[in-house]
Structure formats: structure tokens, C-alpha cells
mmCIF file of C-alpha atoms in Angstrom:
data_model
loop_
_atom_site.group_PDB
_atom_site.id
_atom_site.type_symbol
_atom_site.label_atom_id
_atom_site.label_comp_id
_atom_site.label_asym_id
_atom_site.label_seq_id
_atom_site.Cartn_x
_atom_site.Cartn_y
_atom_site.Cartn_z
ATOM 1 C CA MET A 506 21.743 113.849 168.516
ATOM 2 C CA THR A 507 19.688 112.845 171.542
ATOM 3 C CA GLU A 508 20.560 114.751 174.692
ATOM 4 C CA ILE A 509 21.114 112.521 177.705
ATOM 5 C CA VAL A 510 19.505 113.996 180.814
ATOM 6 C CA ALA A 511 21.128 112.955 184.072
ATOM 7 C CA PRO A 512 18.737 111.621 186.709
ATOM 8 C CA PRO A 513 18.128 113.938 189.669
ATOM 9 C CA HIS A 514 20.183 113.567 192.814
ATOM 10 C CA PRO A 515 18.437 111.079 195.173
ATOM 11 C CA PHE A 516 17.852 113.888 197.673
ATOM 12 C CA ASP A 517 16.171 116.064 195.055
ATOM 13 C CA ALA A 518 14.107 113.115 193.838
ATOM 14 C CA ALA A 519 12.867 112.564 197.395
ATOM 15 C CA LEU A 520 11.919 116.265 197.632
ATOM 16 C CA THR A 521 9.767 116.148 194.489
ATOM 17 C CA LEU A 522 6.240 117.460 195.063
ATOM 18 C CA THR A 523 3.264 117.726 192.737
ATOM 19 C CA SER A 524 1.692 121.101 192.086
ATOM 20 C CA GLY A 525 -1.746 122.009 193.398
ATOM 21 C CA GLU A 526 -3.307 122.019 196.852
ATOM 22 C CA PRO A 527 -2.648 119.960 198.808
ATOM 23 C CA LEU A 528 0.835 119.181 197.588
ATOM 24 C CA LYS A 529 1.576 115.495 197.165
ATOM 25 C CA GLY A 530 4.838 113.646 197.623
ATOM 26 C CA ARG A 531 6.013 110.070 197.987
ATOM 27 C CA THR A 532 8.454 108.398 200.359
ATOM 28 C CA GLN A 533 11.580 107.042 198.694
ATOM 29 C CA PRO A 534 13.234 103.735 199.663
ATOM 30 C CA GLU A 535 16.670 105.405 199.498
ATOM 31 C CA TYR A 536 15.723 107.472 202.566
ATOM 32 C CA ALA A 537 14.008 104.746 204.577
ATOM 33 C CA ASN A 538 14.742 104.415 208.282
ATOM 34 C CA MET A 539 14.130 101.406 210.503
ATOM 35 C CA VAL A 540 10.473 102.510 210.814
ATOM 36 C CA GLY A 541 9.180 104.862 208.116
ATOM 37 C CA PRO A 542 11.297 107.487 206.353
ATOM 38 C CA PHE A 543 14.335 109.302 207.741
ATOM 39 C CA GLY A 544 12.992 112.114 209.927
ATOM 40 C CA GLY A 545 15.492 114.575 208.510
ATOM 41 C CA MET A 546 14.106 113.940 205.033
ATOM 42 C CA THR A 547 10.594 114.681 206.267
ATOM 43 C CA ALA A 548 11.771 117.935 207.848
ATOM 44 C CA ALA A 549 13.629 118.878 204.659
ATOM 45 C CA THR A 550 10.479 118.267 202.611
ATOM 46 C CA LEU A 551 8.526 120.677 204.816
ATOM 47 C CA VAL A 552 11.161 123.365 204.250
ATOM 48 C CA ARG A 553 10.932 122.760 200.495
ATOM 49 C CA VAL A 554 7.121 123.154 200.644
ATOM 50 C CA ILE A 555 7.498 126.691 201.983
ATOM 51 C CA GLU A 556 10.366 127.513 199.641
ATOM 52 C CA GLN A 557 8.091 126.722 196.686
ATOM 53 C CA HIS A 558 5.113 128.690 198.020
ATOM 54 C CA PRO A 559 4.399 131.882 196.036
ATOM 55 C CA ASP A 560 3.884 133.876 199.252
ATOM 56 C CA ARG A 561 7.188 132.892 200.817
ATOM 57 C CA LEU A 562 9.539 135.735 201.738
ATOM 58 C CA GLY A 563 13.149 135.218 202.801
ATOM 59 C CA ASN A 564 14.729 132.036 204.064
ATOM 60 C CA PRO A 565 14.123 129.731 207.037
ATOM 61 C CA LEU A 566 14.920 131.019 210.503
ATOM 62 C CA ALA A 567 13.335 128.296 212.628
ATOM 63 C CA LEU A 568 11.487 125.014 212.128
ATOM 64 C CA THR A 569 9.769 122.730 214.641
ATOM 65 C CA VAL A 570 8.572 119.321 213.482
ATOM 66 C CA ASN A 571 6.394 117.078 215.662
ATOM 67 C CA TYR A 572 6.325 113.456 214.536
ATOM 68 C CA ALA A 573 2.834 112.478 215.626
ATOM 69 C CA GLY A 574 2.907 108.966 214.191
ATOM 70 C CA PRO A 575 4.733 106.718 211.735
ATOM 71 C CA ILE A 576 4.704 107.635 208.039
ATOM 72 C CA ALA A 577 3.917 104.627 205.874
ATOM 73 C CA ASP A 578 5.728 103.944 202.629
ATOM 74 C CA GLY A 579 3.907 105.587 199.751
ATOM 75 C CA GLU A 580 2.097 108.816 198.960
ATOM 76 C CA PHE A 581 1.441 111.647 201.388
ATOM 77 C CA GLU A 582 -0.166 115.096 201.268
ATOM 78 C CA ILE A 583 1.115 118.336 202.791
ATOM 79 C CA THR A 584 -0.964 121.408 203.535
ATOM 80 C CA SER A 585 0.543 124.751 204.528
ATOM 81 C CA ARG A 586 -0.822 128.117 205.563
ATOM 82 C CA ILE A 587 0.584 131.416 206.748
ATOM 83 C CA LEU A 588 -0.470 132.158 210.327
ATOM 84 C CA ARG A 589 0.696 135.781 210.032
ATOM 85 C CA THR A 590 1.994 137.767 207.112
ATOM 86 C CA ASN A 591 5.390 138.114 208.794
ATOM 87 C CA GLN A 592 6.119 134.561 207.583
ATOM 88 C CA HIS A 593 4.911 132.338 210.414
ATOM 89 C CA TRP A 594 3.782 129.051 208.854
ATOM 90 C CA GLN A 595 1.860 125.952 209.894
ATOM 91 C CA LEU A 596 2.142 122.641 208.020
ATOM 92 C CA GLU A 597 0.585 119.179 208.230
ATOM 93 C CA LEU A 598 1.639 115.957 206.544
ATOM 94 C CA VAL A 599 -1.345 113.631 206.091
ATOM 95 C CA GLN A 600 -1.791 110.017 204.997
ATOM 96 C CA ASP A 601 -5.241 108.441 204.549
ATOM 97 C CA GLY A 602 -6.859 111.383 206.313
ATOM 98 C CA THR A 603 -4.620 111.095 209.394
ATOM 99 C CA VAL A 604 -2.036 113.673 210.420
ATOM 100 C CA THR A 605 1.313 111.932 210.873
ATOM 101 C CA THR A 606 3.477 115.058 211.160
ATOM 102 C CA SER A 607 2.786 118.666 212.113
ATOM 103 C CA ALA A 608 5.171 121.590 211.962
ATOM 104 C CA THR A 609 5.570 125.303 212.421
ATOM 105 C CA ALA A 610 8.193 127.417 210.675
ATOM 106 C CA VAL A 611 9.404 130.980 210.634
ATOM 107 C CA PHE A 612 10.920 132.497 207.494
ATOM 108 C CA GLY A 613 12.383 135.974 207.177
ATOM 109 C CA THR A 614 14.827 138.318 205.521
ATOM 110 C CA ARG A 615 18.041 138.967 207.407
ATOM 111 C CA ARG A 616 19.701 142.376 207.683
ATOM 112 C CA ASP A 617 23.242 143.392 208.564
ATOM 113 C CA THR A 618 23.772 143.870 212.308
ATOM 114 C CA TRP A 619 26.445 143.352 214.936
ATOM 115 C CA ALA A 620 27.245 139.631 215.150
ATOM 116 C CA ASP A 621 29.170 137.205 217.339
ATOM 117 C CA THR A 622 29.292 133.431 217.943
ATOM 118 C CA GLU A 623 29.768 132.253 221.539
ATOM 119 C CA LEU A 624 30.004 128.552 220.703
ATOM 120 C CA THR A 625 33.396 127.217 219.644
ATOM 121 C CA MET A 626 33.752 124.827 216.739
ATOM 122 C CA PRO A 627 35.113 121.468 217.939
ATOM 123 C CA ALA A 628 38.725 120.716 217.080
ATOM 124 C CA ALA A 629 38.829 118.113 214.335
ATOM 125 C CA PRO A 630 41.195 116.765 211.686
ATOM 126 C CA ASP A 631 40.242 117.542 208.096
ATOM 127 C CA PRO A 632 37.716 115.052 206.705
ATOM 128 C CA GLU A 633 40.258 113.933 204.090
ATOM 129 C CA ASP A 634 42.439 112.657 206.947
ATOM 130 C CA LEU A 635 39.696 110.437 208.389
ATOM 131 C CA PRO A 636 38.269 107.174 207.057
ATOM 132 C CA ALA A 637 34.717 107.048 205.754
ATOM 133 C CA GLN A 638 32.673 105.368 208.485
ATOM 134 C CA GLY A 639 28.922 105.569 208.381
ATOM 135 C CA LEU A 640 26.042 103.778 210.068
ATOM 136 C CA PRO A 641 25.145 100.101 209.648
ATOM 137 C CA ASP A 642 24.196 99.233 206.078
ATOM 138 C CA PHE A 643 20.643 98.237 207.012
ATOM 139 C CA ILE A 644 19.911 101.921 207.753
ATOM 140 C CA ALA A 645 19.135 102.884 204.158
ATOM 141 C CA TRP A 646 19.102 106.689 204.499
ATOM 142 C CA ALA A 647 22.632 106.766 205.921
ATOM 143 C CA ARG A 648 24.039 105.418 202.644
ATOM 144 C CA ASN A 649 23.263 108.862 201.182
ATOM 145 C CA TYR A 650 25.860 110.508 203.425
ATOM 146 C CA ASP A 651 29.640 110.472 203.527
ATOM 147 C CA MET A 652 30.365 110.356 207.268
ATOM 148 C CA ARG A 653 33.808 110.620 208.842
ATOM 149 C CA PHE A 654 33.683 110.341 212.633
ATOM 150 C CA VAL A 655 36.039 112.368 214.803
ATOM 151 C CA GLU A 656 34.594 110.804 217.953
ATOM 152 C CA GLY A 657 31.543 108.844 219.025
ATOM 153 C CA ALA A 658 31.077 106.482 216.082
ATOM 154 C CA ILE A 659 28.051 104.235 216.424
ATOM 155 C CA PRO A 660 28.918 101.397 218.810
ATOM 156 C CA GLY A 661 28.782 97.752 217.959
ATOM 157 C CA GLN A 662 25.976 95.774 219.538
ATOM 158 C CA ASP A 663 26.796 95.078 223.200
ATOM 159 C CA SER A 664 30.063 97.039 222.989
ATOM 160 C CA GLY A 665 29.670 98.338 226.536
ATOM 161 C CA GLU A 666 28.402 101.567 228.032
ATOM 162 C CA CYS A 667 30.048 104.941 227.359
ATOM 163 C CA PRO A 668 30.281 107.607 230.088
ATOM 164 C CA GLU A 669 29.189 110.456 227.794
ATOM 165 C CA SER A 670 27.125 110.925 224.657
ATOM 166 C CA THR A 671 29.046 113.217 222.291
ATOM 167 C CA SER A 672 29.548 112.390 218.625
ATOM 168 C CA THR A 673 31.450 114.657 216.238
ATOM 169 C CA VAL A 674 31.401 113.843 212.538
ATOM 170 C CA TRP A 675 32.169 115.379 209.151
ATOM 171 C CA VAL A 676 29.217 114.817 206.829
ATOM 172 C CA ARG A 677 28.090 115.624 203.301
ATOM 173 C CA ASP A 678 25.650 114.217 200.772
ATOM 174 C CA THR A 679 26.787 111.361 198.560
ATOM 175 C CA PRO A 680 26.855 111.766 195.636
ATOM 176 C CA ALA A 681 28.177 115.219 196.513
ATOM 177 C CA ARG A 682 25.514 117.922 196.261
ATOM 178 C CA PRO A 683 25.660 121.688 196.948
ATOM 179 C CA LEU A 684 24.362 122.520 200.397
ATOM 180 C CA ASP A 685 21.007 124.334 200.582
ATOM 181 C CA PHE A 686 18.419 124.869 203.290
ATOM 182 C CA PRO A 687 16.571 121.539 202.825
ATOM 183 C CA SER A 688 19.808 119.531 202.893
ATOM 184 C CA LEU A 689 21.073 121.509 205.897
ATOM 185 C CA THR A 690 17.783 120.691 207.632
ATOM 186 C CA ALA A 691 18.213 116.981 206.972
ATOM 187 C CA MET A 692 21.796 117.016 208.241
ATOM 188 C CA THR A 693 20.695 118.257 211.662
ATOM 189 C CA ASP A 694 19.091 114.816 212.086
ATOM 190 C CA VAL A 695 21.917 112.554 210.867
ATOM 191 C CA PHE A 696 23.056 111.783 214.418
ATOM 192 C CA TYR A 697 22.007 108.354 215.654
ATOM 193 C CA PRO A 698 20.176 108.323 219.034
ATOM 194 C CA ARG A 699 22.542 109.277 221.838
ATOM 195 C CA VAL A 700 21.203 106.468 224.005
ATOM 196 C CA PHE A 701 22.892 103.959 221.665
ATOM 197 C CA LEU A 702 26.289 105.402 222.613
ATOM 198 C CA ARG A 703 25.587 105.684 226.332
ATOM 199 C CA ARG A 704 24.169 102.163 226.614
ATOM 200 C CA GLY A 705 26.515 100.608 224.073
ATOM 201 C CA ARG A 706 23.801 98.872 222.075
ATOM 202 C CA TYR A 707 20.892 99.451 219.712
ATOM 203 C CA MET A 708 17.371 99.757 221.077
ATOM 204 C CA ALA A 709 13.991 101.076 219.989
ATOM 205 C CA ALA A 710 14.215 104.873 219.717
ATOM 206 C CA GLY A 711 12.667 107.627 217.622
ATOM 207 C CA THR A 712 12.446 111.403 217.412
ATOM 208 C CA VAL A 713 9.265 112.902 218.855
ATOM 209 C CA SER A 714 10.003 116.568 218.176
ATOM 210 C CA LEU A 715 12.808 118.323 216.269
ATOM 211 C CA THR A 716 13.560 122.052 216.261
ATOM 212 C CA VAL A 717 16.124 123.581 213.917
ATOM 213 C CA TYR A 718 17.481 127.119 214.140
ATOM 214 C CA PHE A 719 19.102 128.380 210.957
ATOM 215 C CA HIS A 720 22.042 130.768 211.382
ATOM 216 C CA ALA A 721 23.475 130.626 207.853
ATOM 217 C CA THR A 722 22.562 132.897 204.986
ATOM 218 C CA ALA A 723 22.029 131.590 201.478
ATOM 219 C CA GLU A 724 25.388 133.115 200.536
ATOM 220 C CA GLN A 725 27.153 131.160 203.290
ATOM 221 C CA LEU A 726 25.588 127.931 202.064
ATOM 222 C CA ASP A 727 26.702 128.743 198.527
ATOM 223 C CA ALA A 728 30.243 129.190 199.874
ATOM 224 C CA VAL A 729 30.149 125.720 201.464
ATOM 225 C CA GLY A 730 29.101 124.193 198.158
ATOM 226 C CA ALA A 731 29.419 120.408 198.214
ATOM 227 C CA ASP A 732 32.040 120.366 200.986
ATOM 228 C CA HIS A 733 31.726 118.481 204.265
ATOM 229 C CA VAL A 734 30.239 120.211 207.288
ATOM 230 C CA LEU A 735 31.221 119.347 210.856
ATOM 231 C CA GLY A 736 28.409 118.191 213.117
ATOM 232 C CA THR A 737 28.483 117.544 216.826
ATOM 233 C CA ALA A 738 25.676 116.235 219.052
ATOM 234 C CA ARG A 739 25.152 115.294 222.661
ATOM 235 C CA ALA A 740 22.350 114.599 225.110
ATOM 236 C CA HIS A 741 21.658 116.464 228.348
ATOM 237 C CA ARG A 742 19.433 114.069 230.295
ATOM 238 C CA PHE A 743 17.945 110.591 229.927
ATOM 239 C CA THR A 744 14.875 109.976 232.057
ATOM 240 C CA ARG A 745 11.675 107.913 232.028
ATOM 241 C CA GLY A 746 11.863 106.833 228.402
ATOM 242 C CA TYR A 747 12.918 110.142 226.832
ATOM 243 C CA PHE A 748 16.056 112.185 226.301
ATOM 244 C CA ASP A 749 16.981 115.424 224.601
ATOM 245 C CA GLN A 750 19.663 115.694 221.920
ATOM 246 C CA ALA A 751 21.336 118.979 220.907
ATOM 247 C CA ALA A 752 23.425 119.428 217.768
ATOM 248 C CA GLN A 753 25.422 122.050 215.877
ATOM 249 C CA LEU A 754 26.600 122.137 212.256
ATOM 250 C CA TRP A 755 29.681 124.110 211.204
ATOM 251 C CA SER A 756 31.302 124.947 207.878
ATOM 252 C CA ARG A 757 34.961 124.100 207.427
ATOM 253 C CA ASP A 758 35.883 127.777 207.882
ATOM 254 C CA GLY A 759 34.220 127.861 211.331
ATOM 255 C CA SER A 760 30.836 129.422 210.556
ATOM 256 C CA LEU A 761 27.986 128.088 212.680
ATOM 257 C CA LEU A 762 25.358 127.113 210.102
ATOM 258 C CA ALA A 763 22.552 125.632 212.223
ATOM 259 C CA THR A 764 21.715 124.361 215.679
ATOM 260 C CA SER A 765 19.027 121.861 216.604
ATOM 261 C CA HIS A 766 17.347 120.308 219.593
ATOM 262 C CA GLN A 767 15.185 117.235 219.661
ATOM 263 C CA LEU A 768 13.256 115.077 222.064
ATOM 264 C CA VAL A 769 13.738 111.338 221.548
ATOM 265 C CA TYR A 770 11.736 108.388 222.837
ATOM 266 C CA PHE A 771 13.560 105.210 223.793
ATOM 267 C CA LYS A 772 12.670 101.798 225.143
ATOM 268 C CA ASP A 773 15.379 100.195 227.243
#
């Protein structure tokens, strides 16, 4: 009897890398954005590169990704090297000899210490009590996420300005997939540009730099499994064509899993 092998989850298919040096990958249409691939998918791929490296120790603590230029559809190469043996890494994503994305990462092994969380998880109904409401269908990557907005759903075109920029949303992969560090990385970038909400309309915008801080252990991610996580994001200042955007991701039981900060370009 022939065994039927299920195809990989779309997220895992997009993370597929060839062996050798440099590693090679390929953009996937399922994770396309309005220009190039979804930035969260690119960041997740860089985390996966280090996870697969034979010299990697521990799990991600911090990642900074600088999007130097657009990534074209098709093949890309990624090089990585350890800057210091205490797991400081440098990575470059290259197409046709040109660096489109650079990144630094810190991996490490956590130990038991005193712990506390000063941030408070936003109050929110359970995701099962909210309707599924994602981003416009022409944003291909967003179809891979089950989103249930608590507040700050993406506005309709010319819906009018909003006095503040906060969005809070339950999110998980669809089809459902157990949470791991690459997928957690991608989820820190699922928030549409805050300027859309403030201005009440779509406009040209794109992430310039994204930094993710990982607070969760692998065991905490295993406990989340394929459940929704609660994300919240807001901007601090819009000025001269740029704004910052801070986000937090929480498990249903109130554990802070990751925080992120990004700088976003916009053209009004």
C-alpha cells in the first residue's frame, strides 16, 4: 500500500533552505506582500538559518533585521557567520550579488533566575467569541493567518482619521501550526502599518528595520501549541516620512512571549 505523504505546511515550505554554503531559498507566492515578500517571513527565515547551523547554541534572544532593498520573487542566498563564540551572529540575504537584507542576532541558553513582567496583557474576549477578520484579500501573506481583532481593525479606504494607533488582535497560523521561534518571529510583523489607522486610508509604507526580543522559552512555545496568541501594536511618533511601531505578543495564559520595535517608512 502506497503511503500518502501530506504536503508541508505553507510556512514550513517557505522556510525550506538548501544545504551547503551559502544557503539558498526561494520566495513563495503564498507569503507575498504588496512589494516583495512579507517581511515577517524574511525575518523568520533568518532565524531558521541559525537554528539549522551546526554551531548554534540555545535559542534566539534578539534579532534585528534591516531591509536594505526590495527582495524580488525567486531565489535568494543567505550567508551567516558567528561574530563571537557567545552566539552573536551576522547574516546577509543576497540576490544577484546585491545585499537586500542584513541582520544581526543573539542566541543563548537561559537559566533560572528571579523573574517579573511589568507590562500588562490587554483585556480581550476569547478569540472564539470574535469573528475572523483579516486584512484585504489582495495581501497574500495575510491569508495564512487567522486574525480576530479586538480593536483597531484595518480601516476601509478613506474611512476617516483615527486619534490613536493601537490595534489588538488574536492571531495564529492557518492551517493551524504549533508555535515555534520562526513563526513567533513572523507574527511580530503581522500588524499593518500604524499610519493606515491614524490616517484612515492605505498609502505607500514599508518596514526599514525590525528588532524582535524573545522572552519565551521553547517549553512555553510548546505549551501554546497551535493556539491563538494575542498581539497588540501602536506607534509613538510620526514625523518626516517615518514612524516607529512597537508590539507585544502574549499567550492566552498571560505569558509575554515576544516584544518588537520597528521603523517604518511612509509616503503621505
